[in-house]
PDB file of C-alpha atoms in Angstrom:
ATOM      1  CA  MET A   7      38.702 -40.738  -7.450  1.00  0.00           C
ATOM      2  CA  ALA A   8      38.440 -37.242  -9.065  1.00  0.00           C
ATOM      3  CA  GLU A   9      34.875 -38.040 -10.416  1.00  0.00           C
ATOM      4  CA  GLU A  10      33.945 -38.971  -6.811  1.00  0.00           C
ATOM      5  CA  LYS A  11      35.045 -35.593  -5.469  1.00  0.00           C
ATOM      6  CA  THR A  12      33.079 -33.536  -8.199  1.00  0.00           C
ATOM      7  CA  THR A  13      29.879 -35.605  -7.626  1.00  0.00           C
ATOM      8  CA  GLN A  14      30.183 -34.958  -3.859  1.00  0.00           C
ATOM      9  CA  ALA A  15      30.755 -31.164  -4.507  1.00  0.00           C
ATOM     10  CA  GLN A  16      27.945 -31.083  -6.932  1.00  0.00           C
ATOM     11  CA  GLY A  17      25.695 -32.737  -4.343  1.00  0.00           C
ATOM     12  CA  GLN A  18      26.580 -30.095  -1.684  1.00  0.00           C
ATOM     13  CA  SER A  19      25.877 -27.252  -3.965  1.00  0.00           C
ATOM     14  CA  ALA A  20      22.594 -28.817  -4.973  1.00  0.00           C
ATOM     15  CA  GLU A  21      21.556 -29.012  -1.361  1.00  0.00           C
ATOM     16  CA  LEU A  22      22.468 -25.327  -0.773  1.00  0.00           C
ATOM     17  CA  ALA A  23      20.546 -24.297  -3.837  1.00  0.00           C
ATOM     18  CA  ALA A  24      17.432 -26.294  -2.712  1.00  0.00           C
ATOM     19  CA  LYS A  25      17.107 -24.271   0.485  1.00  0.00           C
ATOM     20  CA  PRO A  26      16.153 -20.691  -0.167  1.00  0.00           C
ATOM     21  CA  ALA A  27      17.008 -18.086   2.427  1.00  0.00           C
ATOM     22  CA  LYS A  28      13.845 -17.298   4.378  1.00  0.00           C
ATOM     23  CA  ALA A  29      13.387 -13.682   5.200  1.00  0.00           C
ATOM     24  CA  LYS A  30      11.833 -13.204   8.763  1.00  0.00           C
ATOM     25  CA  LYS A  31       8.453 -11.559   8.555  1.00  0.00           C
ATOM     26  CA  ARG A  32       8.249  -8.566  10.794  1.00  0.00           C
ATOM     27  CA  THR A  33       5.522  -8.671  13.275  1.00  0.00           C
ATOM     28  CA  VAL A  34       3.723  -5.403  14.149  1.00  0.00           C
ATOM     29  CA  LYS A  35       1.833  -4.738  17.289  1.00  0.00           C
ATOM     30  CA  VAL A  36      -1.825  -3.681  16.118  1.00  0.00           C
ATOM     31  CA  ASP A  37      -3.885  -1.721  18.377  1.00  0.00           C
ATOM     32  CA  ALA A  38      -7.613  -0.964  17.787  1.00  0.00           C
ATOM     33  CA  ILE A  39      -6.749   2.780  16.985  1.00  0.00           C
ATOM     34  CA  GLY A  40      -4.451   3.796  13.994  1.00  0.00           C
ATOM     35  CA  GLU A  41      -3.868   5.885  11.056  1.00  0.00           C
ATOM     36  CA  ALA A  42      -4.802   5.773   7.390  1.00  0.00           C
ATOM     37  CA  HIS A  43      -2.611   7.454   4.882  1.00  0.00           C
ATOM     38  CA  ILE A  44      -4.153   8.084   1.424  1.00  0.00           C
ATOM     39  CA  HIS A  45      -1.729   9.346  -1.273  1.00  0.00           C
ATOM     40  CA  ALA A  46      -3.794  10.155  -4.334  1.00  0.00           C
ATOM     41  CA  ALA A  47      -1.460  11.162  -7.146  1.00  0.00           C
ATOM     42  CA  PHE A  48      -2.491  11.944 -10.611  1.00  0.00           C
ATOM     43  CA  ASN A  49      -1.422   8.446 -11.902  1.00  0.00           C
ATOM     44  CA  ASN A  50      -2.092   6.177  -8.905  1.00  0.00           C
ATOM     45  CA  ILE A  51      -3.491   5.940  -5.321  1.00  0.00           C
ATOM     46  CA  ILE A  52      -1.757   4.351  -2.459  1.00  0.00           C
ATOM     47  CA  ILE A  53      -3.535   3.489   0.883  1.00  0.00           C
ATOM     48  CA  THR A  54      -1.501   2.666   4.017  1.00  0.00           C
ATOM     49  CA  LEU A  55      -2.859   1.711   7.356  1.00  0.00           C
ATOM     50  CA  THR A  56      -0.481   1.978  10.264  1.00  0.00           C
ATOM     51  CA  ASN A  57      -0.674   1.769  14.026  1.00  0.00           C
ATOM     52  CA  MET A  58      -0.134   4.917  16.108  1.00  0.00           C
ATOM     53  CA  LYS A  59       3.671   4.366  16.052  1.00  0.00           C
ATOM     54  CA  GLY A  60       3.649   4.655  12.309  1.00  0.00           C
ATOM     55  CA  GLN A  61       4.391   0.984  11.666  1.00  0.00           C
ATOM     56  CA  THR A  62       2.647  -0.341   8.617  1.00  0.00           C
ATOM     57  CA  VAL A  63      -0.213  -2.834   9.244  1.00  0.00           C
ATOM     58  CA  ALA A  64      -1.687  -3.055   5.762  1.00  0.00           C
ATOM     59  CA  TRP A  65      -1.204  -1.382   2.474  1.00  0.00           C
ATOM     60  CA  SER A  66      -2.571  -1.417  -1.024  1.00  0.00           C
ATOM     61  CA  SER A  67      -2.584   0.589  -4.308  1.00  0.00           C
ATOM     62  CA  ALA A  68      -4.367   0.576  -7.527  1.00  0.00           C
ATOM     63  CA  GLY A  69      -1.330  -0.869  -9.228  1.00  0.00           C
ATOM     64  CA  LYS A  70      -1.137  -3.774  -6.755  1.00  0.00           C
ATOM     65  CA  MET A  71      -4.764  -4.641  -7.363  1.00  0.00           C
ATOM     66  CA  GLY A  72      -4.109  -5.100 -10.986  1.00  0.00           C
ATOM     67  CA  PHE A  73      -5.041  -1.851 -12.683  1.00  0.00           C
ATOM     68  CA  ARG A  74      -2.662  -0.507 -15.297  1.00  0.00           C
ATOM     69  CA  GLY A  75      -2.229   2.795 -17.116  1.00  0.00           C
ATOM     70  CA  SER A  76      -4.978   5.319 -17.016  1.00  0.00           C
ATOM     71  CA  LYS A  77      -7.316   3.025 -15.046  1.00  0.00           C
ATOM     72  CA  LYS A  78      -5.062   3.343 -11.903  1.00  0.00           C
ATOM     73  CA  ASN A  79      -6.401   6.892 -11.201  1.00  0.00           C
ATOM     74  CA  THR A  80     -10.031   6.092 -11.297  1.00  0.00           C
ATOM     75  CA  PRO A  81     -12.406   6.272  -8.387  1.00  0.00           C
ATOM     76  CA  TYR A  82     -13.219   2.445  -8.742  1.00  0.00           C
ATOM     77  CA  ALA A  83      -9.569   1.534  -8.471  1.00  0.00           C
ATOM     78  CA  ALA A  84      -9.378   3.609  -5.357  1.00  0.00           C
ATOM     79  CA  THR A  85     -12.378   1.760  -3.852  1.00  0.00           C
ATOM     80  CA  VAL A  86     -10.882  -1.593  -4.807  1.00  0.00           C
ATOM     81  CA  ALA A  87      -7.521  -0.769  -3.206  1.00  0.00           C
ATOM     82  CA  ALA A  88      -8.965   0.700  -0.028  1.00  0.00           C
ATOM     83  CA  SER A  89     -11.192  -2.193   0.492  1.00  0.00           C
ATOM     84  CA  ASP A  90      -8.322  -4.582   0.256  1.00  0.00           C
ATOM     85  CA  ALA A  91      -6.080  -2.726   2.693  1.00  0.00           C
ATOM     86  CA  ALA A  92      -9.140  -2.273   5.042  1.00  0.00           C
ATOM     87  CA  ARG A  93      -9.946  -5.920   4.926  1.00  0.00           C
ATOM     88  CA  VAL A  94      -6.441  -6.993   5.857  1.00  0.00           C
ATOM     89  CA  ALA A  95      -6.226  -4.303   8.555  1.00  0.00           C
ATOM     90  CA  TYR A  96      -9.611  -5.328  10.054  1.00  0.00           C
ATOM     91  CA  GLU A  97      -8.372  -8.912  10.288  1.00  0.00           C
ATOM     92  CA  ALA A  98      -5.219  -7.827  12.124  1.00  0.00           C
ATOM     93  CA  GLY A  99      -7.413  -5.875  14.656  1.00  0.00           C
ATOM     94  CA  LEU A 100      -7.531  -2.293  13.522  1.00  0.00           C
ATOM     95  CA  ARG A 101     -10.918  -0.770  14.103  1.00  0.00           C
ATOM     96  CA  LYS A 102     -10.508   3.069  14.291  1.00  0.00           C
ATOM     97  CA  VAL A 103      -8.406   5.314  12.081  1.00  0.00           C
ATOM     98  CA  LYS A 104      -7.378   9.007  11.824  1.00  0.00           C
ATOM     99  CA  VAL A 105      -7.124   9.675   8.072  1.00  0.00           C
ATOM    100  CA  TYR A 106      -4.507  11.747   6.385  1.00  0.00           C
ATOM    101  CA  ILE A 107      -5.165  12.547   2.672  1.00  0.00           C
ATOM    102  CA  LYS A 108      -2.506  13.925   0.467  1.00  0.00           C
ATOM    103  CA  GLY A 109      -2.615  14.742  -3.322  1.00  0.00           C
ATOM    104  CA  PRO A 110      -5.075  15.964  -5.923  1.00  0.00           C
ATOM    105  CA  GLY A 111      -5.863  12.718  -7.640  1.00  0.00           C
ATOM    106  CA  GLY A 112      -9.272  11.151  -8.352  1.00  0.00           C
ATOM    107  CA  GLY A 113     -10.714   8.768  -5.850  1.00  0.00           C
ATOM    108  CA  ARG A 114      -9.932  10.569  -2.525  1.00  0.00           C
ATOM    109  CA  GLU A 115     -13.546  10.431  -1.348  1.00  0.00           C
ATOM    110  CA  THR A 116     -14.362   6.907  -2.621  1.00  0.00           C
ATOM    111  CA  ALA A 117     -11.237   5.552  -0.811  1.00  0.00           C
ATOM    112  CA  LEU A 118     -12.722   7.135   2.445  1.00  0.00           C
ATOM    113  CA  ARG A 119     -16.133   5.628   1.656  1.00  0.00           C
ATOM    114  CA  ALA A 120     -14.511   2.173   1.083  1.00  0.00           C
ATOM    115  CA  LEU A 121     -12.716   2.261   4.421  1.00  0.00           C
ATOM    116  CA  TYR A 122     -15.970   3.102   6.228  1.00  0.00           C
ATOM    117  CA  THR A 123     -17.944   0.303   4.354  1.00  0.00           C
ATOM    118  CA  ASN A 124     -15.285  -2.204   5.404  1.00  0.00           C
ATOM    119  CA  LYS A 125     -16.150  -1.630   9.234  1.00  0.00           C
ATOM    120  CA  ILE A 126     -13.249   0.684   9.858  1.00  0.00           C
ATOM    121  CA  GLU A 127     -14.485   3.725  11.856  1.00  0.00           C
ATOM    122  CA  ILE A 128     -12.984   7.208  10.735  1.00  0.00           C
ATOM    123  CA  THR A 129     -12.588   9.412  13.729  1.00  0.00           C
ATOM    124  CA  GLU A 130     -10.722  12.400  11.950  1.00  0.00           C
ATOM    125  CA  ILE A 131      -9.991  13.482   8.501  1.00  0.00           C
ATOM    126  CA  ILE A 132      -6.878  15.656   7.819  1.00  0.00           C
ATOM    127  CA  ASP A 133      -5.963  17.086   4.417  1.00  0.00           C
ATOM    128  CA  LEU A 134      -2.183  17.285   3.873  1.00  0.00           C
ATOM    129  CA  THR A 135      -2.151  18.222   0.292  1.00  0.00           C
ATOM    130  CA  PRO A 136       0.951  20.432  -0.339  1.00  0.00           C
ATOM    131  CA  ILE A 137      -0.099  23.693  -1.915  1.00  0.00           C
ATOM    132  CA  PRO A 138       2.612  25.545  -3.777  1.00  0.00           C
ATOM    133  CA  HIS A 139       3.211  29.245  -3.216  1.00  0.00           C
ATOM    134  CA  ASN A 140       3.696  29.772  -6.924  1.00  0.00           C
ATOM    135  CA  GLY A 141       6.363  27.130  -7.167  1.00  0.00           C
ATOM    136  CA  CYS A 142       7.019  25.103 -10.375  1.00  0.00           C
ATOM    137  CA  ARG A 143       5.717  26.087 -13.749  1.00  0.00           C
ATOM    138  CA  PRO A 144       2.759  23.693 -14.509  1.00  0.00           C
ATOM    139  CA  PRO A 145       2.790  21.629 -17.670  1.00  0.00           C
ATOM    140  CA  LYS A 146       1.585  23.117 -20.920  1.00  0.00           C
ATOM    141  CA  LYS A 147      -2.127  22.598 -21.846  1.00  0.00           C
ATOM    142  CA  ARG A 148      -2.922  19.543 -23.989  1.00  0.00           C
ATOM    143  CA  ARG A 149      -4.049  20.345 -27.496  1.00  0.00           C
ATOM    144  CA  VAL A 150      -6.379  17.375 -28.456  1.00  0.00           C
TER     145      VAL A 150
END
């Protein structure tokens, strides 16, 4: 009798464990016009394509595309990441973007070129790179 209850309880827990909780995928209304945010840091580049409300349509980064370490801040990594994000956004229906670039990293221009070559028309380019008014002290020079 006791064995019967334990096997029954184990059977119920096995059923619960077999069904993972599914997260509801958020749907975003994609217009033909949107924004592209390119964040080019020293160590990585992140490209986010949004609609005009600011909701993310597609995103990609050099790290997401498989680049590691010092290879993440190369112009080639920026091209691959921007092409991936542009392809997903184009399939969703995005055609024209206003580009916001932030950061001093490498691959800023190549990311723009990759967006253009993937059939996304660039209407405006705005540089939002923060410029310090003599803020933090820079790191010491490397002695190699």
